[in-house]
Structure formats: structure tokens, C-alpha cells
Short mmCIF file of C-alpha atoms (C1' of nucleotides) in Angstrom, two decimals:
data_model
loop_
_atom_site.label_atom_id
_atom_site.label_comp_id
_atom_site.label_asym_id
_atom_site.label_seq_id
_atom_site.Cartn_x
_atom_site.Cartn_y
_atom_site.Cartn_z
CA UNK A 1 0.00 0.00 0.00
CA UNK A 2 1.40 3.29 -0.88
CA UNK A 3 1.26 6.64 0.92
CA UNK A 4 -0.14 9.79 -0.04
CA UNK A 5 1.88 10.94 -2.76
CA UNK A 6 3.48 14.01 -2.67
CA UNK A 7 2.36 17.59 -3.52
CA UNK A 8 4.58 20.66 -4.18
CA UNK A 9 3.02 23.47 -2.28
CA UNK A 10 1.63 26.05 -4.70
CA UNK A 11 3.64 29.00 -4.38
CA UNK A 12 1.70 32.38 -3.44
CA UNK A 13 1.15 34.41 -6.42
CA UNK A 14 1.80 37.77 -5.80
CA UNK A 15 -1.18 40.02 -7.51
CA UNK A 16 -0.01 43.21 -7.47
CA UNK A 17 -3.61 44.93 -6.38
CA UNK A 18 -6.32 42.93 -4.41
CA UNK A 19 -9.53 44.68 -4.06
CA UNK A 20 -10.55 45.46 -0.39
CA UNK A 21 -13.28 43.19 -1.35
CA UNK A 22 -11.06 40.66 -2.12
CA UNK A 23 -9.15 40.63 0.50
CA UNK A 24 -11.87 40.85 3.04
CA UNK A 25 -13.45 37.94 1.23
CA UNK A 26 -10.07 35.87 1.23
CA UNK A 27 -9.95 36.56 4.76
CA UNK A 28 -13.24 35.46 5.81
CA UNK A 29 -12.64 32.18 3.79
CA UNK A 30 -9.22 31.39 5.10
CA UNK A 31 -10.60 31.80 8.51
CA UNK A 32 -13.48 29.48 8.27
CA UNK A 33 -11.56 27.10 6.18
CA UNK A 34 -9.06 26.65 9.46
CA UNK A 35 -11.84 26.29 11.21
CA UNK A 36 -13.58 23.18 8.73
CA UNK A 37 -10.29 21.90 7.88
CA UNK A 38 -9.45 21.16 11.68
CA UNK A 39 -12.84 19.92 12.34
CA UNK A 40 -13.37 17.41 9.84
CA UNK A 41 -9.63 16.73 8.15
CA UNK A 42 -8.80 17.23 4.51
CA UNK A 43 -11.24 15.01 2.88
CA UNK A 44 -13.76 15.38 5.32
CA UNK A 45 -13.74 19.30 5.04
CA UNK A 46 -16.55 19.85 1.97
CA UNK A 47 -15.85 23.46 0.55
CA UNK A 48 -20.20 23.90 1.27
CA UNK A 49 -19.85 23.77 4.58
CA UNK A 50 -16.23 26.35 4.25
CA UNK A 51 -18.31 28.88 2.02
CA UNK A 52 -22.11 28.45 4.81
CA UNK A 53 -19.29 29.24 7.77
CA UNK A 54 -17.83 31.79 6.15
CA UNK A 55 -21.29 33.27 4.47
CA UNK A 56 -20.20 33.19 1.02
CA UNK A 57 -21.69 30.90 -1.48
CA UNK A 58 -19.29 27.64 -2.59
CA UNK A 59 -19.24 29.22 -6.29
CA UNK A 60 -18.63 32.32 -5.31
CA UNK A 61 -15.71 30.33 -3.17
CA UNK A 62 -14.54 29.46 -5.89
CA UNK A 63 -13.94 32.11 -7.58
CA UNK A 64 -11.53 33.13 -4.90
CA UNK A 65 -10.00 29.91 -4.52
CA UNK A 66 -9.84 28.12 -7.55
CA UNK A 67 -9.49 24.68 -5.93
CA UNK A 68 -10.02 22.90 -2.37
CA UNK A 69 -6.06 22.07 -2.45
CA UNK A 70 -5.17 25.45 -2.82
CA UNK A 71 -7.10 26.95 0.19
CA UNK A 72 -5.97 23.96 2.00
CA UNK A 73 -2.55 24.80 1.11
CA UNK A 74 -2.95 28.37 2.10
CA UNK A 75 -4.24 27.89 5.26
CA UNK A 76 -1.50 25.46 5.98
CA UNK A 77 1.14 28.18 4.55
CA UNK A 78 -0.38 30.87 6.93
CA UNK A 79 0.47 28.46 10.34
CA UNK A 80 4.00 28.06 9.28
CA UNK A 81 4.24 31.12 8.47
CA UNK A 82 3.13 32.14 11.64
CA UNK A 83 5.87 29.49 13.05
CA UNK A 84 8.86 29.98 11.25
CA UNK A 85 8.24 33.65 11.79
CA UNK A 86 8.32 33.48 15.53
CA UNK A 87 10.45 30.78 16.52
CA UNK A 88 13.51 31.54 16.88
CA UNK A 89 15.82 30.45 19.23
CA UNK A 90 18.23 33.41 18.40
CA UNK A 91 15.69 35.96 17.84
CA UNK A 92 14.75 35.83 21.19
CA UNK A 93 15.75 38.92 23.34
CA UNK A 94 18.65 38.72 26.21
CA UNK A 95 22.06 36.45 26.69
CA UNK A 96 20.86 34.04 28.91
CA UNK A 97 19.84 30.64 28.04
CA UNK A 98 17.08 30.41 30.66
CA UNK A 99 15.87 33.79 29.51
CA UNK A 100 16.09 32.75 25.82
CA UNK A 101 13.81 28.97 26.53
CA UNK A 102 11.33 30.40 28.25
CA UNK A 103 10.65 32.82 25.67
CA UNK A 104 10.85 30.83 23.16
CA UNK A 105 8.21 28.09 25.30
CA UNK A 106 5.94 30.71 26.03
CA UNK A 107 6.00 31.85 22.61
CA UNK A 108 4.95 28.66 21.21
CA UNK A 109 2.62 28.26 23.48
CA UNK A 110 0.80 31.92 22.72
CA UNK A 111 0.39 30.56 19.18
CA UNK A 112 -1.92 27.50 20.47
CA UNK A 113 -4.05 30.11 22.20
CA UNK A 114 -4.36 31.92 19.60
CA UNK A 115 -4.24 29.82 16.52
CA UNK A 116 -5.26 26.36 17.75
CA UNK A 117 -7.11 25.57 14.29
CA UNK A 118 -4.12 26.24 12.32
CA UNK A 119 -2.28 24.10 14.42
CA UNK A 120 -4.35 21.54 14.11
CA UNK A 121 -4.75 21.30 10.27
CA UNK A 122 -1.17 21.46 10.26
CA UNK A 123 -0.81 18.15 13.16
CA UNK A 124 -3.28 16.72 10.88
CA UNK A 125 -1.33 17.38 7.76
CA UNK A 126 1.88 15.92 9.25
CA UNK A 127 -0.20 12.68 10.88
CA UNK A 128 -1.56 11.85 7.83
CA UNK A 129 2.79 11.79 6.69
CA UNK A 130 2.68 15.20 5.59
CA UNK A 131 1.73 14.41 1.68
CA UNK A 132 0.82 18.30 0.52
CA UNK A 133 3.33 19.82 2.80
CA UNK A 134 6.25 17.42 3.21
CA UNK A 135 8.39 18.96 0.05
CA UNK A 136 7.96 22.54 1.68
CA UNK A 137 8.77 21.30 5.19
CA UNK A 138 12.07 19.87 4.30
CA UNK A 139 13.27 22.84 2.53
CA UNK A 140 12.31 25.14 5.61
CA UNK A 141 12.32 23.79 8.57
CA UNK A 142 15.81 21.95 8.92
CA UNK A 143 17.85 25.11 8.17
CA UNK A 144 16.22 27.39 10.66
CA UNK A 145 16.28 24.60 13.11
CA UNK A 146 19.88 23.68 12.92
CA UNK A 147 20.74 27.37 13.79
CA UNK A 148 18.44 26.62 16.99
CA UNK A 149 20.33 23.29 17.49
CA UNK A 150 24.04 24.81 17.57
CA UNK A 151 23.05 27.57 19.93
CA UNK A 152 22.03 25.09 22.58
CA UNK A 153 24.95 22.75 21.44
CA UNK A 154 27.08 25.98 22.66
CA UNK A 155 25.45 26.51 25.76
CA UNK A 156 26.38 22.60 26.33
CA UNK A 157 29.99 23.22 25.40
CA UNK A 158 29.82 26.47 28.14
CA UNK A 159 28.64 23.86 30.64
CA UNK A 160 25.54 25.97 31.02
CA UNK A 161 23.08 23.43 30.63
CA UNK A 162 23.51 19.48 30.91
CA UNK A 163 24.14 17.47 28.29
CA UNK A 164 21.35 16.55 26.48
CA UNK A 165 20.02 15.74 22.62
CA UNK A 166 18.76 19.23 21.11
CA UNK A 167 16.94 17.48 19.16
CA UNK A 168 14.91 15.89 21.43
CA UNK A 169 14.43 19.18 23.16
CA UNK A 170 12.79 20.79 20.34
CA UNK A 171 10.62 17.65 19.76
CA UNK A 172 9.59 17.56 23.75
CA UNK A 173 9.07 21.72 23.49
CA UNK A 174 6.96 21.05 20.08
CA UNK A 175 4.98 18.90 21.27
CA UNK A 176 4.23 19.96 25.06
CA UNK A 177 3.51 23.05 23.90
CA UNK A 178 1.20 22.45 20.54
CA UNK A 179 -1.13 19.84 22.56
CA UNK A 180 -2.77 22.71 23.90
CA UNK A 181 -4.18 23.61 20.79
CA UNK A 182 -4.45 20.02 19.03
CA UNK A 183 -5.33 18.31 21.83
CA UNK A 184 -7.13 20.59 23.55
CA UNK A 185 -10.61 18.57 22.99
CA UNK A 186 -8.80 15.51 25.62
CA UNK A 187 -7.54 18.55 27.97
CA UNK A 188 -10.62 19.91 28.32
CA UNK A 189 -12.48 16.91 28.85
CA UNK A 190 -9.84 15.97 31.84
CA UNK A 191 -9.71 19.51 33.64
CA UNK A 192 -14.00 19.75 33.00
CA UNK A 193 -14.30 22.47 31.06
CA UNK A 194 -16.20 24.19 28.36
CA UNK A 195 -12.89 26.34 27.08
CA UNK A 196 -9.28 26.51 28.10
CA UNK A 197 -8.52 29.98 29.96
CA UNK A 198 -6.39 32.89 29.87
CA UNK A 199 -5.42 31.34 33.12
CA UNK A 200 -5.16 27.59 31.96
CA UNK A 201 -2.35 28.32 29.30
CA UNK A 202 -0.68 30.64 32.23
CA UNK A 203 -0.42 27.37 34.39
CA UNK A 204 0.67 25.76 31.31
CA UNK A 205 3.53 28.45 30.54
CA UNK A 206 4.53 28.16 34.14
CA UNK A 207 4.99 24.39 34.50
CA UNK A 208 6.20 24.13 31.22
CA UNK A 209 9.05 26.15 31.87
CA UNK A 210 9.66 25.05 35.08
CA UNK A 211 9.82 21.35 34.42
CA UNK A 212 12.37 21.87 31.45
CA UNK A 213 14.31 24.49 32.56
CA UNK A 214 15.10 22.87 35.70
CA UNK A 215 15.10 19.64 33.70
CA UNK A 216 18.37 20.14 31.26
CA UNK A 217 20.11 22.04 34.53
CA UNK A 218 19.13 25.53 34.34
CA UNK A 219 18.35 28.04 37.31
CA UNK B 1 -21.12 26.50 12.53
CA UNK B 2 -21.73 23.54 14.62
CA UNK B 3 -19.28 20.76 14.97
CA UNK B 4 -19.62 17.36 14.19
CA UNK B 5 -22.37 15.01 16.22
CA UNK B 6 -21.10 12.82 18.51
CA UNK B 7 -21.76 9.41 18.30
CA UNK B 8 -21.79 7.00 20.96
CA UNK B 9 -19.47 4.23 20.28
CA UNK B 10 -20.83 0.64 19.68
CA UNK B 11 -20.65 -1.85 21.75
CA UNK B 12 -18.37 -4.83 21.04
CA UNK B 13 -20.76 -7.60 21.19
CA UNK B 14 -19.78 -10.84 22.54
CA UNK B 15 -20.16 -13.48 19.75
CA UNK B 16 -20.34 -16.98 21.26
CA UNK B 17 -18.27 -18.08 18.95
CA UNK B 18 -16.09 -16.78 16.11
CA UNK B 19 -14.73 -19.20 13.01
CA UNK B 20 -11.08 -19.67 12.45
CA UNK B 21 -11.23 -17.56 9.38
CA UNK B 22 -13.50 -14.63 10.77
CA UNK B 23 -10.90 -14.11 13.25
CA UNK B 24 -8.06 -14.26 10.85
CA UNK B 25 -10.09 -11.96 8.84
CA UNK B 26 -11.23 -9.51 11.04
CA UNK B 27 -7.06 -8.86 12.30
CA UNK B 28 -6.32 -8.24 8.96
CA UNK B 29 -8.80 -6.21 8.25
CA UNK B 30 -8.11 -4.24 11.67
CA UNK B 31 -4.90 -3.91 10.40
CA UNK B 32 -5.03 -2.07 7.43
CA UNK B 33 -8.11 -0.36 8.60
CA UNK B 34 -5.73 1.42 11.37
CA UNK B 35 -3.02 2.06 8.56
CA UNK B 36 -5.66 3.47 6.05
CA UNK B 37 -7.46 5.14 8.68
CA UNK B 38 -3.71 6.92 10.06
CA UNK B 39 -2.94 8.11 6.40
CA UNK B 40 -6.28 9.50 5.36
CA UNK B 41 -8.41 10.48 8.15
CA UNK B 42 -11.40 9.47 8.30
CA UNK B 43 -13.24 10.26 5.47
CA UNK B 44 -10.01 10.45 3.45
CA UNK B 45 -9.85 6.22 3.97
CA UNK B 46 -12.09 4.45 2.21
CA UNK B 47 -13.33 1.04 2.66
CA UNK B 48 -11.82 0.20 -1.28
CA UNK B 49 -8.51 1.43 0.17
CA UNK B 50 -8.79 -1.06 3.30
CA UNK B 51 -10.15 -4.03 1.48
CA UNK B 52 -7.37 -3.51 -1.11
CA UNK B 53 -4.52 -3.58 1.46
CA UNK B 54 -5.64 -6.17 3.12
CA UNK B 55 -6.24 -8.39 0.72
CA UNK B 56 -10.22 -8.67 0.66
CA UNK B 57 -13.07 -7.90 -1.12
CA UNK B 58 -14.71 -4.71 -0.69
CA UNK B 59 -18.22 -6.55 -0.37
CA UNK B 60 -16.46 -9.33 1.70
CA UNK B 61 -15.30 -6.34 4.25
CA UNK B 62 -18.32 -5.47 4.61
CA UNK B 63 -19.40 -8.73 5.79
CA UNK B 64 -16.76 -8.87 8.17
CA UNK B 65 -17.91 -4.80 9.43
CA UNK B 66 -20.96 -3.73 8.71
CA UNK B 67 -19.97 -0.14 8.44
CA UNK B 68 -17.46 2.04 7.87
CA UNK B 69 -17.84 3.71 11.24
CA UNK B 70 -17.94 0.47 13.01
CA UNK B 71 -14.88 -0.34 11.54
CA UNK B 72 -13.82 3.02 12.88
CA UNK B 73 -14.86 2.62 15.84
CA UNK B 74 -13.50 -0.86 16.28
CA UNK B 75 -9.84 0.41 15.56
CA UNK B 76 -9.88 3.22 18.41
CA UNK B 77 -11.25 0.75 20.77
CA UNK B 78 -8.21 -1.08 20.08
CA UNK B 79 -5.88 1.86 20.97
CA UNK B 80 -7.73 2.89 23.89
CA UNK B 81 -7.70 -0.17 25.60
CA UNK B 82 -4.17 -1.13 24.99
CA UNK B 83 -3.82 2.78 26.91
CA UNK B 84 -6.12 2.20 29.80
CA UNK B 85 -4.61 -1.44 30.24
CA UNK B 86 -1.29 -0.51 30.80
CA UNK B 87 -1.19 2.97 31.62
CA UNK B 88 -1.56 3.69 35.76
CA UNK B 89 1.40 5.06 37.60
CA UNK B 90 -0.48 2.48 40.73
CA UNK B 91 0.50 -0.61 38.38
CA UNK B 92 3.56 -0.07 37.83
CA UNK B 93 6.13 -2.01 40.10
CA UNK B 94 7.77 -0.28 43.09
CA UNK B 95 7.28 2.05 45.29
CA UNK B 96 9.68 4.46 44.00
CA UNK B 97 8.28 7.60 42.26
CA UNK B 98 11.33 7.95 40.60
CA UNK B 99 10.86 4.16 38.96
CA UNK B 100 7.30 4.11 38.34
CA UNK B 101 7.20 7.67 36.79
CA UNK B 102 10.21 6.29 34.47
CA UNK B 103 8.28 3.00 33.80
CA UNK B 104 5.20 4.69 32.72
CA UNK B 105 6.59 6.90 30.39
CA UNK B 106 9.09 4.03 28.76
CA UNK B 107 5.60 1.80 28.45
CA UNK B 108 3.85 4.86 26.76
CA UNK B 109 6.56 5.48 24.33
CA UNK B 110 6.76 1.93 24.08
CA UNK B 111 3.17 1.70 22.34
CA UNK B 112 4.17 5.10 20.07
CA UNK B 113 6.90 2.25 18.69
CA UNK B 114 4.54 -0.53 18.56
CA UNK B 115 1.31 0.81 17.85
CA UNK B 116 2.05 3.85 15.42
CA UNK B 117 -0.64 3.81 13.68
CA UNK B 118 -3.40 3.38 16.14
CA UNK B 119 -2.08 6.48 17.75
CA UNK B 120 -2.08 8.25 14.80
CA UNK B 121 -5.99 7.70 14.24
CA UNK B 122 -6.68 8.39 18.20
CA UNK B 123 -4.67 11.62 17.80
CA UNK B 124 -6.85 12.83 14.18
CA UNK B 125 -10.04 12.09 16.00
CA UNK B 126 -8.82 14.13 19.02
CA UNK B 127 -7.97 16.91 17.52
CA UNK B 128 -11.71 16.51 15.12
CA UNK B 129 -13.08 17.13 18.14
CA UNK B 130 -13.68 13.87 19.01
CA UNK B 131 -16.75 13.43 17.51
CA UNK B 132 -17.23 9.21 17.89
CA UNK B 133 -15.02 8.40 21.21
CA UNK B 134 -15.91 11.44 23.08
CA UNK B 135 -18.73 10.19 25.45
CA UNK B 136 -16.80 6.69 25.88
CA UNK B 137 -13.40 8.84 26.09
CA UNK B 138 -15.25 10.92 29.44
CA UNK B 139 -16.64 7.57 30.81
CA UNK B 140 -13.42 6.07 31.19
CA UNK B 141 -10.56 8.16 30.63
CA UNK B 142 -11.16 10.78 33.75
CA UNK B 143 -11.40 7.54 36.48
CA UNK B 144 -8.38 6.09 35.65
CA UNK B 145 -6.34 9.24 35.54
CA UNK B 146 -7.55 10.59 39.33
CA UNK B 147 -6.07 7.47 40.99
CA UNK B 148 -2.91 9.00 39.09
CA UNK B 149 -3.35 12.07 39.88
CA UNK B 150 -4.03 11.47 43.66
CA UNK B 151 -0.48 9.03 43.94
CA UNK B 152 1.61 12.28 42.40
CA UNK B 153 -0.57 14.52 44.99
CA UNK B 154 0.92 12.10 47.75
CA UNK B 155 3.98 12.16 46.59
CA UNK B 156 3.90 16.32 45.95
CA UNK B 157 2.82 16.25 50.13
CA UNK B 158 5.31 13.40 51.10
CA UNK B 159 7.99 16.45 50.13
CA UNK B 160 9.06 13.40 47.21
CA UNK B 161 8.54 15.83 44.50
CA UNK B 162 8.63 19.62 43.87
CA UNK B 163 4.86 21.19 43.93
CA UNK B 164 3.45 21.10 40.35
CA UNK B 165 0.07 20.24 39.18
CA UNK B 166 -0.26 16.81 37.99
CA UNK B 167 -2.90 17.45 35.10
CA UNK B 168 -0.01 19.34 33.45
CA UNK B 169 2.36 16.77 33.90
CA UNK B 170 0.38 13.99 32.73
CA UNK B 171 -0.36 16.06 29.60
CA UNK B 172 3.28 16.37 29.40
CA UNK B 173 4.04 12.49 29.34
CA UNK B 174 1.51 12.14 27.26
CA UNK B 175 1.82 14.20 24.24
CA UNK B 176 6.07 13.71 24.19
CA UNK B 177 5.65 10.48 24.23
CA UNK B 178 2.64 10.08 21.63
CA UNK B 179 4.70 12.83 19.19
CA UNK B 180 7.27 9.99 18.45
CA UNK B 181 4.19 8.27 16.86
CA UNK B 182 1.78 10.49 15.57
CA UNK B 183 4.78 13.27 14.13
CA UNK B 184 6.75 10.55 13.30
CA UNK B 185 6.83 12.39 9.52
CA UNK B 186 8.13 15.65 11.06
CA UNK B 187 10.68 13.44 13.37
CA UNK B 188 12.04 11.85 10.29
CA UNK B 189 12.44 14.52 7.86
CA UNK B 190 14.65 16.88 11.13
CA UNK B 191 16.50 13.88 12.24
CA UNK B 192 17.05 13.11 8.10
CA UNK B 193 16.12 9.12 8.38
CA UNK B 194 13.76 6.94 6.19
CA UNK B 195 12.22 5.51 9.77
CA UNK B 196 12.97 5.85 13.45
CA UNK B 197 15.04 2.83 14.51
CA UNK B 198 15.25 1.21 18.33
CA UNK B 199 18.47 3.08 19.45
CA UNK B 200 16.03 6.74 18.55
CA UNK B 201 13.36 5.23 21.27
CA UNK B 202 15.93 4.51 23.73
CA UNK B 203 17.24 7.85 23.31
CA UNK B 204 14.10 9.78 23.56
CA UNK B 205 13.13 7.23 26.71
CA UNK B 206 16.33 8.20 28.39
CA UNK B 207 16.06 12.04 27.63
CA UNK B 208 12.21 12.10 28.73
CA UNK B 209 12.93 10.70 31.49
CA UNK B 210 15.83 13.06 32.77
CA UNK B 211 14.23 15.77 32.03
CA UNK B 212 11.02 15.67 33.58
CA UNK B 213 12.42 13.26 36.57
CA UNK B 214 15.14 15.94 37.40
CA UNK B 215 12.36 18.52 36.28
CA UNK B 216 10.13 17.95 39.23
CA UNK B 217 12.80 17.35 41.42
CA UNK B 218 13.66 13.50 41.87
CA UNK B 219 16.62 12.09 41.70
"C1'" DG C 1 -18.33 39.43 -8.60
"C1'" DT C 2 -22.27 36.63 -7.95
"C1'" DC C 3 -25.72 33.55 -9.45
"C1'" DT C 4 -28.22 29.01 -11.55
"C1'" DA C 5 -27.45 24.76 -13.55
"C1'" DT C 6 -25.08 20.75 -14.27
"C1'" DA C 7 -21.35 17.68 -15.63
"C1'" DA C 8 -18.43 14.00 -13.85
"C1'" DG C 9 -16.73 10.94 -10.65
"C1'" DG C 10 -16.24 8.80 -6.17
"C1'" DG C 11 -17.70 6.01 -2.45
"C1'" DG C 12 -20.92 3.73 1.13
"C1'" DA C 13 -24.02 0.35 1.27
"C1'" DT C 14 -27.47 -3.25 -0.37
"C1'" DA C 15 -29.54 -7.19 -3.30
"C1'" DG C 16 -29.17 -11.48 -4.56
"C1'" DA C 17 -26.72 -15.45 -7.01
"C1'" DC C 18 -23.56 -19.13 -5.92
"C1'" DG D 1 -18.43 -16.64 2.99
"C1'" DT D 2 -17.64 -14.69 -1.37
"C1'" DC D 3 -18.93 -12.78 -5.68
"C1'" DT D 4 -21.30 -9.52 -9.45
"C1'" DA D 5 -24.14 -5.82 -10.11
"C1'" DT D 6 -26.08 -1.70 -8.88
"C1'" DC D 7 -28.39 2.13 -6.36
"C1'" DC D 8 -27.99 6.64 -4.72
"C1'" DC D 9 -26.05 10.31 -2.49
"C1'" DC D 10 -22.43 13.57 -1.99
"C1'" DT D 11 -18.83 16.60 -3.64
"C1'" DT D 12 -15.67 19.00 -6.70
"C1'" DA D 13 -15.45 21.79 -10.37
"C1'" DT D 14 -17.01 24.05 -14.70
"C1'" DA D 15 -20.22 26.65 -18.00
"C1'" DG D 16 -22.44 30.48 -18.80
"C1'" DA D 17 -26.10 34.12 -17.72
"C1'" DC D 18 -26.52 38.53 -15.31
#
DNA sequence: GTCTATAAGGGGATAGAC
DNA sequence: GTCTATCCCCTTATAGAC
């Protein structure tokens, strides 16, 4: 049995003057297609029940979106976008290491509260072994990552923190942090409640950043 | 926009007695039903897809499972129980916090290696929303867990461990130890390999469990 | 830009012969 | 238990009027 084959992502054309229509209308779509997308998966997702969410009818969809693929695509290019942008080990303000983590934890964290659909199309995406995505991944993600990886490979070397496998760091910081947002349906269902708080994802933050900080031998 | 209905899940029901070749059957079909289900979601699988990896008719499938969501159903069942079994911090061996917290999160990464699959289609309907295993999920998920819960309380007022709140922790374990599964894609592509091999497990066992042991302060 | 109509294909499920 | 045939609904996408 073979996987999903693989699908270049379509690039972003760039039209040099959207109408304020348009945009508002793109908007409005993108926004309920993260919504459908994360609710129902990729094939579940119908672009009807996109366009009654989003109060614009599927032809009319269409016209702004030429395809299902390609607003999935978008809305996947928006959260990693949204990602890539932020997360930055280096980018983050001050010298210190401890400083520097928690940022970056807390960071990553503020993008599950405030972007939980997007992060779930995208843990969707990757479950299902990545197959309209994978291409675009590999060409991003390992670059900016590796910067991330020999910065706390330094702090190693300084004897600043203990010695650990970056990698599995980032993978334990990825995922502790985004199953706030993907999992947040099991989370809620544990802890009894309708929505996760302002004040849940502050508990979160804190423990998070206590349990790995003190973890790999900081503070 | 409402989100999907739930469903309550069906029951198993206790056939007296099953023929050598229904049960034969019916594991093969489970089979690829979990690896079709893990790749496509689940209305991206379809029962075609299924039948054709394992090896039976469409109609014949449907002999076997009278549904698709049946079939569905059947393969999170499978998961779930194979998590409830094994997973209490009480049945683990010892009375060591330090040993059973290390045991239970070697068994859980243990099933991420052993039952990939079925963790990826536990983790898509999770993040759906849950719309088939919810109700069951509540009825036996939230039991289980307080018993867990309570021990780490005991051990948080025995002075054993630093003062943390044990939901957070337990959604810790759980989603670093599931990502090894159900990001498996993302895992491979950063770490550069065509699958994750028994010496990555062991690695991400022995780093999951310094970190969060020395995180909450044992050892 | 938005609408009505419809083509074209996929997929779940059943009927009934063997 | 397994097969052939088929029904019927759903969904994507296009054609073309306004």
C-alpha cells in the first residue's frame, strides 16, 4: 500500500492589487476554512460547509480559490508562516539561556491560544505523513532549526546546561507546547471544562518552563 | 457552525463463537483499517482502500464490518484499551516515584513504537473534536487518571517531588511520548532518516525521562 | 463578482446469485 | 463466505447568464 503521494506546495502568487473586497473575502474564507479543515480533516472538510461558515456561497468560493487544495494549502502556509516567523531560538531577546527557553516556550505556546485551528490542520497534515506539505517542510524547517540546534549545542559546550540531545528538546518543546491547541478537545475533557482559559495556558507556561528548565540544569 | 455530532461508540458484542477464518479476517482487516485510517483520516480512507490492502473484497469487508464507522470505531477501541490497560502510575512495580514515573513513560513510548498507527488515528479524532469516542473517552478516561493524579498529589505532600500540578504533567508524558508516533513524519524529515530505529526510542526514553524526573525534582 | 445549472466521478451500502 | 451488479447520495469543479 502506498502513501499519499506528494504535492509541491503552490507558491503564493503575488497580484499586485487585491480589491478590499477581495481581500476581506479571502480573509473570511481562510478563517473558516481553518476552522472546517481542523474539524473534519482534509477530505472530510466539503468546501459547502467552508463557504455556509464563512457566508459566502461555494461558487462564489470558488472564484476566490480556484481549488479545495489550494485553500488547504494556504491555510496550511499561513500556520507556518506564523511558526517559522516566531520561533527563533536566536531571535529571542537577552544572553541568557534560561531567559532565551522560556521565551521561546511561552512563545509557542501563545500561538496555540491563539491559533489552535491552524495548528491543528497542520498536526493533521503531518499525521496523515505530511503528503501536501512534506516537500515545503524539508526545505524550511531543517535550516532554521539547525541554527536553533548549535546555539544550545554551545550553551552545552559552556557547561551551562547538561548534556542533552537538542533534538529531542525541540521535539519535547513542540509537542508539550502544541497539545494545547491540538489536543485541547482531551484537555478539556480531563480539567472539565467548556474552554481553556487565559489562566489555563498561564499554568501551562509556568509548569512548562519550570519542568524543562530545571530539567536540562538551568536556574 | 456547529461541529460534528457525537456518536456513541458501539458496543463490542460478545459473539459466542467466532470461526477460524472470521478471526483471521477480522485482524487483517483491523490492520489495514488502522493504517488506512492513520494516512487519510477518516473520510479520506475508504473502505476500497482497506479491502485492497488487506487483501479482501470490498463486499467481503463489509461482511466482516458492517460499516465504515464500526470499523472506525472498532480500531480506536483497540488503541484505547491497549492505553487504559497498561497505563496507571499504581501498576507499575515499586514504590519508588522515581521508577514508576520512568516505567510509565518508557511503556507509553513503548506503544508510540509498537502501535504507530493506532495512535495516529486516536490523535486525528482528538484533535476533530472527538466526535465518535468522546462520550466513551469521558466515561473512562477521567477515572483512571484521578487514581494518578491522587499518587503524584501524595507524593507532591510526602515532600518526594517539587509542587506542580499533575494534570499538566500527565499532559506532558503524554503528548512527548505520543509525538514519536503520531509526528513521526516531522521526526524523520529533522532527524534526516527513512524511519525511526530502536536506538532513537531509547534515546528519547532516556532524555524524557531526565528531564522531567530531574524537572520535578527526583533524583 | 455573484448567481443558476449541471457535468463527472467517487464512495458507502445493499440485493441477490452461488 | 464470497462474488457480481447496482443504487444513490455527496462533492468538486465548470459553464455560462446577469
Amino acid at each position: 500500500m502506498t502513501t499519499p503521494l506528494p504535492n509541491t506546495l503552490i507558491e503564493v502568487k503575488k497580484t499586485r492589487r487585491r480589491s478590499r473586497i477581495r481581500v476581506a473575502h479571502e480573509e473570511k474564507i481562510l478563517a473558516s476554512a481553518e476552522f472546517v479543515f481542523a474539524s473534519y480533516g482534509y477530505t472530510g472538510a466539503t468546501i459547502e460547509k467552508i463557504a455556509k461558515d464563512s457566508g459566502i456561497s461555494k461558487q462564489n468560493l470558488l472564484y476566490y480559490f480556484s481549488s479545495k487544495q489550494e485553500l488547504y494549502q494556504a491555510v496550511l502556509k499561513n500556520i507556518l508562516a506564523i511558526w517559522l516567523d516566531k520561533l527563533n531560538l536566536q531571535n529571542q531577546v537577552g544572553d541568557d539561556p534560561a531567559e532565551k527557553l522560556s521565551q521561546y516556550i511561552r512563545d509557542k505556546l501563545k500561538i496555540s491560544q491563539t491559533h489552535p485551528n491552524g495548528s491543528k490542520v497542520f498536526a493533521n497534515e503531518i499525521i496523515n505523513g505530511a503528503p501536501h506539505i512534506g516537500d515545503y517542510l524539508k526545505r524550511n524547517l531543517n535550516e532554521k532549526l539547525q541554527a536553533d540546534v548549535d546555539l544550545v549545542n554551545s550553551w552545552i559546550a559552556e557547561g551551562k546546561v547538561d548534556v542533552i540531545d537538542p533534538y529531542h528538546l525541540f521535539f519535547m518543546i513542540w509537542s508539550s507546547t502544541q497539545t494545547y491547541a491540538d489536543f485541547s478537545t482531551q484537555i478539556q475533557l480531563v480539567l472539565n471544562k467548556e474552554e481553556l482559559t487565559e489562566q489555563d495556558f498561564n499554568n501551562a507556561g509556568d509548569f512548562l518552563c519550570q519542568i524543562i528548565l530545571k530539567g536540562i540544569g538551568l536556574k
